[in-house]
Amino acid sequence: MVVTDNVVDMSLSTHPRSEHSIRLRIDGAIRDKDPLRIGGAIRDYEENIMKVVITGGGGFLGSMLCEALLKQGELTAPSGKRQRIESIVLLDAVFPSLSVDPRVTRKVCEISDREAVFDAVGTDADVAIFHLASMVSGECELRFEDAMRVNLDGGRNVFDAARAAARTTDELPRVVFASSIACFGGDVIADCFSDSSKHLPRTTYGMTKTICELLVNDYSRKRFFDGRSVRLPTVIVRPGKPNAAASSWASGMFREPLAGIDCPLPIRRDQRHPMTGYRTVIDSLIALHELPESRLGGDRAVGLPAHQVTPLLAEQVLAEVAAEHDLTIGKIVEAYDDRIQGIVNGWPTAIDGSRAMKLGLPQPPPVKEIVKQFLEDFASV
């Protein structure tokens, strides 16, 4: 809107505290947020617009979260009110494909690049941050220094950028951090781990996740931002090729046979492992963001409920799905790896997700339904 003399000129510009605010220029003077008397009526022309930042936005969960948020169209802002999502900024070192939605901006960088992270988050309190970027478990065991630089220093960069974006201690950006059940462990693995279990990670990956969980708790206590950590079980079924995660077999033992390919199994066939579906994880990330902080208390980390899955169960589910869909499936074949089995031995075998369910976060559907969802979403991948 362009105005001369007594007419208002509205344009998108950079606000020192809100980079997406609509600014008003009247008679050469810029007035932000103040109600303006125009034509005898008092009106507030500022429109608060929500920006979402997703680190790890080029990955599987990051891209699915982006898609879900675009479809939803709004989130709860620091004010506690629902606001329209105007833009989503994705941060990642690599993006597999081009974005087609004009609301999405892709920024190629590592979260260890502090300046790039601060630039992406900006100084707008009307921002939501989902911190998913991380080196995976197998990589962290082999490259300790890189794990510290990316997972730990990178996490601090994201958290400090969120702190810088806070307008007041009453209107704090919400930060959702993707943690992991790898925070738990020990010389003797308990039958089941819950949100009250002691953290004793047996991997570098789990150690970095534990420290970031504690940072989220303390930054929230200090009123730097309004943080929440979602402690993820292993997420299945991921499309594409196997990655360097020590849990990569969990998706592979479903994905490869469904494609008619044999899957090498580096662990015991009776190994129990907590797993959940990717749709449930996306719903949980958003639901945890939307929860009022009063319901979380001082412990901001919430462990998601999960199924105990074994390769033996996977074979049974695959046989049932193959029969129902007339599929010729591959086999799960022995390829035992002492290193991978050793890592898995230090992880929980069962998770108590009762706190998450009390907070209203969803339970995963049966494993068979998770596999069917994968076929529905990625059968051609």
Short mmCIF file of C-alpha atoms in Angstrom, two decimals:
data_model
loop_
_atom_site.label_atom_id
_atom_site.label_comp_id
_atom_site.label_asym_id
_atom_site.label_seq_id
_atom_site.Cartn_x
_atom_site.Cartn_y
_atom_site.Cartn_z
CA MET A 1 0.00 0.00 0.00
CA VAL A 2 1.54 3.34 -1.05
CA VAL A 3 0.49 6.65 0.50
CA THR A 4 1.40 10.27 0.02
CA ASP A 5 0.71 13.03 2.54
CA ASN A 6 -2.03 11.59 4.75
CA VAL A 7 -1.95 8.12 3.21
CA VAL A 8 -0.20 5.17 4.80
CA ASP A 9 2.64 3.36 3.00
CA MET A 10 2.84 -0.26 4.19
CA SER A 11 5.83 -2.33 3.18
CA LEU A 12 7.69 -5.37 4.43
CA SER A 13 10.95 -4.28 5.94
CA THR A 14 13.47 -5.27 8.57
CA HIS A 15 12.48 -4.41 12.10
CA PRO A 16 15.19 -4.28 14.77
CA ARG A 17 13.23 -6.81 16.83
CA SER A 18 10.90 -8.38 14.27
CA GLU A 19 12.23 -8.98 10.80
CA HIS A 20 8.85 -9.99 9.44
CA SER A 21 6.79 -7.14 10.92
CA ILE A 22 4.78 -4.85 8.68
CA ARG A 23 6.00 -1.30 9.24
CA LEU A 24 4.13 1.93 8.83
CA ARG A 25 5.54 5.11 7.40
CA ILE A 26 3.53 8.27 7.93
CA ASP A 27 4.92 11.68 7.00
CA GLY A 28 8.39 10.16 6.92
CA ALA A 29 8.22 8.76 10.45
CA ILE A 30 8.35 5.03 11.11
CA ARG A 31 6.14 3.90 13.95
CA ASP A 32 6.26 0.26 15.00
CA LYS A 33 3.54 -1.40 17.06
CA ASP A 34 1.94 1.84 18.25
CA PRO A 35 -1.77 2.20 17.45
CA LEU A 36 -2.21 4.87 14.80
CA ARG A 37 -5.11 7.26 14.42
CA ILE A 38 -5.98 7.24 10.74
CA GLY A 39 -9.19 8.73 9.39
CA GLY A 40 -10.51 9.20 12.92
CA ALA A 41 -10.08 5.53 13.85
CA ILE A 42 -7.41 3.93 16.00
CA ARG A 43 -5.88 0.87 14.35
CA ASP A 44 -2.83 -1.28 14.91
CA TYR A 45 -1.37 -2.15 11.53
CA GLU A 46 1.32 -4.50 12.72
CA GLU A 47 0.79 -8.08 11.64
CA ASN A 48 2.77 -10.65 13.59
CA ILE A 49 4.00 -13.31 11.22
CA MET A 50 5.46 -16.64 12.26
CA LYS A 51 8.79 -17.93 11.00
CA VAL A 52 9.87 -21.54 11.51
CA VAL A 53 13.52 -22.66 11.48
CA ILE A 54 14.28 -26.37 11.04
CA THR A 55 17.87 -27.53 11.40
CA GLY A 56 18.49 -30.77 9.58
CA GLY A 57 15.81 -29.59 7.18
CA GLY A 58 17.26 -31.53 4.27
CA GLY A 59 16.92 -34.86 6.07
CA PHE A 60 14.04 -37.31 6.18
CA LEU A 61 12.34 -36.04 9.34
CA GLY A 62 13.18 -32.40 8.64
CA SER A 63 11.60 -32.44 5.19
CA MET A 64 8.52 -34.29 6.46
CA LEU A 65 8.15 -31.83 9.34
CA CYS A 66 8.39 -28.94 6.87
CA GLU A 67 5.66 -30.48 4.73
CA ALA A 68 3.41 -31.01 7.75
CA LEU A 69 3.86 -27.44 8.96
CA LEU A 70 3.14 -26.01 5.52
CA LYS A 71 -0.08 -28.00 5.47
CA GLN A 72 -1.02 -26.94 9.01
CA GLY A 73 -0.31 -23.29 8.25
CA GLU A 74 0.05 -21.97 11.79
CA LEU A 75 1.73 -22.50 15.15
CA THR A 76 1.53 -21.07 18.64
CA ALA A 77 3.72 -17.98 18.89
CA PRO A 78 5.72 -16.73 21.90
CA SER A 79 2.67 -14.65 22.82
CA GLY A 80 0.68 -17.85 23.29
CA LYS A 81 -1.57 -17.04 20.34
CA ARG A 82 -1.81 -19.00 17.11
CA GLN A 83 -0.10 -17.26 14.19
CA ARG A 84 0.14 -17.86 10.49
CA ILE A 85 3.38 -19.43 9.26
CA GLU A 86 4.78 -17.01 6.71
CA SER A 87 8.13 -18.67 6.10
CA ILE A 88 10.11 -21.80 6.89
CA VAL A 89 13.91 -21.72 6.86
CA LEU A 90 15.63 -25.07 6.42
CA LEU A 91 19.26 -25.48 7.45
CA ASP A 92 21.37 -28.41 6.31
CA ALA A 93 24.72 -29.26 4.76
CA VAL A 94 23.02 -30.98 1.81
CA PHE A 95 19.56 -30.82 0.25
CA PRO A 96 18.55 -33.76 -1.96
CA SER A 97 16.01 -31.88 -4.09
CA LEU A 98 14.73 -28.40 -4.86
CA SER A 99 11.91 -26.80 -2.89
CA VAL A 100 8.76 -25.88 -4.76
CA ASP A 101 6.93 -23.92 -2.06
CA PRO A 102 7.66 -20.16 -2.08
CA ARG A 103 7.38 -20.05 1.71
CA VAL A 104 10.45 -22.28 2.08
CA THR A 105 14.03 -20.99 2.09
CA ARG A 106 16.96 -23.40 2.05
CA LYS A 107 20.23 -22.40 3.65
CA VAL A 108 23.22 -24.65 2.98
CA CYS A 109 25.42 -24.60 6.08
CA GLU A 110 26.52 -26.66 9.05
CA ILE A 111 25.12 -25.82 12.47
CA SER A 112 28.71 -25.52 13.66
CA ASP A 113 28.77 -22.27 11.63
CA ARG A 114 27.62 -19.93 14.39
CA GLU A 115 27.18 -16.87 12.17
CA ALA A 116 25.06 -18.79 9.66
CA VAL A 117 22.81 -20.16 12.41
CA PHE A 118 22.30 -16.73 13.97
CA ASP A 119 21.54 -15.29 10.54
CA ALA A 120 18.94 -17.98 9.85
CA VAL A 121 17.17 -17.57 13.19
CA GLY A 122 17.28 -13.78 13.09
CA THR A 123 16.06 -11.50 15.86
CA ASP A 124 12.34 -12.11 15.56
CA ALA A 125 10.63 -13.32 18.71
CA ASP A 126 7.85 -14.74 16.54
CA VAL A 127 9.98 -17.71 15.59
CA ALA A 128 9.71 -21.43 16.26
CA ILE A 129 12.83 -23.59 16.12
CA PHE A 130 12.97 -27.34 15.57
CA HIS A 131 16.55 -28.53 16.12
CA LEU A 132 16.91 -31.88 14.36
CA ALA A 133 20.41 -31.60 12.87
CA SER A 134 22.92 -34.10 14.23
CA MET A 135 25.66 -36.49 13.32
CA VAL A 136 24.33 -40.03 13.70
CA SER A 137 25.45 -42.63 16.20
CA GLY A 138 27.87 -44.65 14.08
CA GLU A 139 29.59 -41.52 12.77
CA CYS A 140 29.98 -40.12 16.29
CA GLU A 141 31.79 -43.24 17.47
CA LEU A 142 34.29 -42.97 14.62
CA ARG A 143 34.73 -39.16 14.57
CA PHE A 144 34.69 -37.84 18.12
CA GLU A 145 35.96 -34.32 17.36
CA ASP A 146 33.40 -33.83 14.60
CA ALA A 147 30.66 -35.10 16.91
CA MET A 148 31.61 -32.50 19.50
CA ARG A 149 31.75 -29.75 16.87
CA VAL A 150 28.42 -30.57 15.22
CA ASN A 151 26.23 -32.07 17.93
CA LEU A 152 27.48 -30.14 20.94
CA ASP A 153 28.87 -26.84 19.63
CA GLY A 154 26.21 -26.77 16.92
CA GLY A 155 23.52 -27.30 19.52
CA ARG A 156 24.82 -24.37 21.55
CA ASN A 157 24.79 -22.22 18.42
CA VAL A 158 21.12 -23.00 17.87
CA PHE A 159 20.22 -22.42 21.50
CA ASP A 160 22.16 -19.15 21.71
CA ALA A 161 20.51 -17.92 18.51
CA ALA A 162 17.11 -18.68 20.02
CA ARG A 163 18.10 -16.79 23.15
CA ALA A 164 19.10 -13.78 21.06
CA ALA A 165 15.70 -13.86 19.34
CA ALA A 166 13.75 -13.53 22.60
CA ARG A 167 11.90 -10.24 22.90
CA THR A 168 11.15 -10.42 26.62
CA THR A 169 11.16 -13.12 29.29
CA ASP A 170 7.38 -13.27 28.88
CA GLU A 171 7.48 -13.91 25.13
CA LEU A 172 10.07 -16.59 24.47
CA PRO A 173 10.70 -18.52 21.26
CA ARG A 174 9.80 -22.18 21.54
CA VAL A 175 12.65 -24.58 20.77
CA VAL A 176 12.01 -28.28 20.15
CA PHE A 177 15.18 -30.39 20.32
CA ALA A 178 15.30 -33.92 18.88
CA SER A 179 17.02 -36.06 21.50
CA SER A 180 17.40 -39.83 21.63
CA ILE A 181 16.96 -42.90 23.81
CA ALA A 182 20.75 -43.21 23.42
CA CYS A 183 20.88 -40.90 26.47
CA PHE A 184 20.20 -44.05 28.49
CA GLY A 185 22.51 -47.00 29.00
CA GLY A 186 24.75 -48.51 31.63
CA ASP A 187 26.82 -51.60 32.38
CA VAL A 188 23.56 -53.40 33.13
CA ILE A 189 20.60 -52.39 30.97
CA ALA A 190 17.37 -51.96 32.91
CA ASP A 191 14.24 -53.75 31.78
CA CYS A 192 12.63 -50.42 30.92
CA PHE A 193 13.67 -46.76 30.90
CA SER A 194 11.42 -43.78 31.64
CA ASP A 195 11.77 -40.01 31.84
CA SER A 196 12.93 -40.41 35.45
CA SER A 197 15.71 -42.89 34.61
CA LYS A 198 19.33 -41.88 35.12
CA HIS A 199 21.22 -40.79 32.02
CA LEU A 200 24.27 -42.97 31.48
CA PRO A 201 24.97 -42.97 27.74
CA ARG A 202 27.34 -45.56 26.35
CA THR A 203 28.01 -43.75 23.07
CA THR A 204 29.41 -40.36 22.08
CA TYR A 205 26.14 -39.70 20.27
CA GLY A 206 24.14 -40.32 23.44
CA MET A 207 26.52 -38.16 25.46
CA THR A 208 26.00 -35.16 23.15
CA LYS A 209 22.23 -35.64 23.26
CA THR A 210 22.30 -35.79 27.06
CA ILE A 211 24.26 -32.55 27.34
CA CYS A 212 21.91 -30.79 24.93
CA GLU A 213 18.90 -32.00 26.95
CA LEU A 214 20.46 -30.43 30.05
CA LEU A 215 21.14 -27.21 28.15
CA VAL A 216 17.51 -27.05 27.04
CA ASN A 217 16.40 -27.48 30.66
CA ASP A 218 18.74 -24.78 31.95
CA TYR A 219 18.14 -22.27 29.14
CA SER A 220 14.42 -22.70 29.85
CA ARG A 221 14.93 -22.26 33.60
CA LYS A 222 16.90 -19.09 32.92
CA ARG A 223 14.07 -17.82 30.68
CA PHE A 224 16.37 -17.64 27.66
CA PHE A 225 13.83 -19.56 25.57
CA ASP A 226 10.94 -21.97 26.05
CA GLY A 227 12.54 -25.32 25.32
CA ARG A 228 11.33 -28.88 24.93
CA SER A 229 13.29 -32.05 24.11
CA VAL A 230 11.63 -35.02 22.47
CA ARG A 231 13.51 -38.22 23.25
CA LEU A 232 13.12 -40.33 20.12
CA PRO A 233 13.15 -44.10 19.84
CA THR A 234 14.53 -45.45 16.57
CA VAL A 235 12.32 -44.15 13.76
CA ILE A 236 11.08 -46.55 11.09
CA VAL A 237 10.73 -46.97 8.16
CA ARG A 238 13.15 -44.48 6.61
CA PRO A 239 13.22 -44.44 2.79
CA GLY A 240 16.37 -44.39 0.69
CA LYS A 241 19.69 -46.06 1.33
CA PRO A 242 21.21 -47.22 4.65
CA ASN A 243 23.08 -44.52 6.56
CA ALA A 244 25.90 -44.54 9.10
CA ALA A 245 23.63 -44.82 12.14
CA ALA A 246 24.23 -47.89 14.28
CA SER A 247 20.45 -48.38 14.14
CA SER A 248 20.25 -48.22 10.34
CA TRP A 249 19.36 -51.93 10.26
CA ALA A 250 16.03 -51.13 11.97
CA SER A 251 14.64 -49.49 8.84
CA GLY A 252 16.67 -51.65 6.48
CA MET A 253 15.15 -54.91 7.70
CA PHE A 254 11.77 -53.64 6.52
CA ARG A 255 12.73 -51.40 3.58
CA GLU A 256 15.01 -53.75 1.65
CA PRO A 257 12.81 -56.87 1.82
CA LEU A 258 9.79 -54.80 0.73
CA ALA A 259 11.81 -53.82 -2.34
CA GLY A 260 12.61 -57.48 -3.03
CA ILE A 261 16.18 -57.12 -1.77
CA ASP A 262 17.92 -59.16 0.93
CA CYS A 263 18.89 -57.12 4.00
CA PRO A 264 22.12 -57.86 5.93
CA LEU A 265 21.44 -58.00 9.68
CA PRO A 266 24.38 -56.95 11.92
CA ILE A 267 22.68 -57.89 15.21
CA ARG A 268 21.03 -60.88 16.87
CA ARG A 269 17.61 -61.88 15.56
CA ASP A 270 16.16 -61.77 19.07
CA GLN A 271 17.52 -58.27 19.81
CA ARG A 272 14.76 -56.11 21.27
CA HIS A 273 14.81 -52.45 20.29
CA PRO A 274 12.37 -49.52 20.84
CA MET A 275 10.90 -48.27 17.55
CA THR A 276 8.19 -45.89 16.43
CA GLY A 277 6.76 -44.69 13.14
CA TYR A 278 7.84 -41.52 11.34
CA ARG A 279 4.29 -40.15 11.12
CA THR A 280 3.97 -40.43 14.89
CA VAL A 281 7.28 -38.61 15.35
CA ILE A 282 6.19 -35.68 13.16
CA ASP A 283 2.89 -35.42 15.01
CA SER A 284 4.77 -35.57 18.33
CA LEU A 285 7.25 -32.83 17.39
CA ILE A 286 4.40 -30.47 16.56
CA ALA A 287 2.29 -31.50 19.56
CA LEU A 288 5.21 -30.94 21.94
CA HIS A 289 5.79 -27.49 20.46
CA GLU A 290 2.15 -26.60 21.05
CA LEU A 291 2.05 -27.67 24.71
CA PRO A 292 1.90 -24.84 27.27
CA GLU A 293 5.17 -24.75 29.19
CA SER A 294 3.23 -24.94 32.46
CA ARG A 295 2.47 -28.59 31.70
CA LEU A 296 6.15 -29.50 31.31
CA GLY A 297 7.64 -28.19 34.54
CA GLY A 298 11.39 -28.19 35.03
CA ASP A 299 12.08 -31.39 33.11
CA ARG A 300 11.59 -30.42 29.48
CA ALA A 301 12.60 -33.81 28.00
CA VAL A 302 9.78 -36.16 27.06
CA GLY A 303 10.38 -39.74 25.92
CA LEU A 304 8.03 -41.02 23.24
CA PRO A 305 6.26 -44.37 23.60
CA ALA A 306 7.63 -47.14 21.43
CA HIS A 307 7.18 -50.74 20.38
CA GLN A 308 9.69 -53.43 21.32
CA VAL A 309 10.68 -54.80 17.92
CA THR A 310 12.98 -57.70 17.04
CA PRO A 311 14.15 -58.92 13.63
CA LEU A 312 12.05 -62.03 14.29
CA LEU A 313 8.96 -59.84 14.64
CA ALA A 314 9.96 -57.92 11.51
CA GLU A 315 10.01 -61.16 9.52
CA GLN A 316 6.53 -62.02 10.76
CA VAL A 317 5.15 -58.58 9.88
CA LEU A 318 6.79 -58.66 6.45
CA ALA A 319 5.23 -62.03 5.68
CA GLU A 320 1.77 -60.73 6.60
CA VAL A 321 2.14 -57.54 4.58
CA ALA A 322 3.52 -59.45 1.59
CA ALA A 323 0.54 -61.80 1.64
CA GLU A 324 -1.94 -58.93 1.84
CA HIS A 325 -0.29 -56.89 -0.93
CA ASP A 326 0.87 -59.78 -3.14
CA LEU A 327 4.53 -58.80 -2.78
CA THR A 328 7.65 -60.85 -3.38
CA ILE A 329 9.93 -59.90 -0.53
CA GLY A 330 13.63 -60.26 0.15
CA LYS A 331 15.15 -61.96 3.18
CA ILE A 332 16.78 -60.74 6.36
CA VAL A 333 20.18 -62.44 6.21
CA GLU A 334 22.87 -62.89 8.86
CA ALA A 335 25.72 -60.36 8.70
CA TYR A 336 26.75 -60.15 12.35
CA ASP A 337 28.92 -57.16 13.28
CA ASP A 338 30.52 -57.07 16.74
CA ARG A 339 30.89 -53.27 16.64
CA ILE A 340 27.23 -52.61 15.83
CA GLN A 341 25.98 -55.23 18.29
CA GLY A 342 28.21 -53.71 20.96
CA ILE A 343 26.68 -50.27 20.42
CA VAL A 344 23.14 -51.66 20.45
CA ASN A 345 23.90 -53.58 23.66
CA GLY A 346 24.38 -50.22 25.40
CA TRP A 347 20.95 -48.92 24.39
CA PRO A 348 17.57 -49.44 26.09
CA THR A 349 15.43 -52.35 24.97
CA ALA A 350 12.16 -50.88 26.23
CA ILE A 351 10.81 -47.38 26.89
CA ASP A 352 8.06 -46.21 29.23
CA GLY A 353 6.30 -43.41 27.34
CA SER A 354 3.50 -42.90 29.87
CA ARG A 355 4.43 -39.27 30.58
CA ALA A 356 4.24 -38.42 26.89
CA MET A 357 0.80 -40.03 26.66
CA LYS A 358 -0.41 -38.11 29.73
CA LEU A 359 0.70 -34.93 27.96
CA GLY A 360 -1.41 -35.90 24.96
CA LEU A 361 1.34 -37.02 22.60
CA PRO A 362 0.32 -39.82 20.24
CA GLN A 363 1.09 -43.51 20.56
CA PRO A 364 2.56 -45.28 17.55
CA PRO A 365 0.23 -47.53 15.58
CA PRO A 366 1.00 -51.27 15.37
CA VAL A 367 4.23 -52.15 13.56
CA LYS A 368 2.25 -53.66 10.70
CA GLU A 369 0.42 -50.35 10.22
CA ILE A 370 3.73 -48.44 10.25
CA VAL A 371 4.97 -50.68 7.42
CA LYS A 372 1.76 -50.08 5.48
CA GLN A 373 2.20 -46.32 5.93
CA PHE A 374 5.67 -46.63 4.45
CA LEU A 375 4.29 -48.45 1.41
CA GLU A 376 1.61 -45.81 1.03
CA ASP A 377 4.07 -42.92 1.24
CA PHE A 378 7.19 -44.33 -0.41
CA ALA A 379 6.30 -47.41 -2.45
CA SER A 380 7.82 -45.84 -5.58
CA VAL A 381 10.99 -44.62 -3.83
#
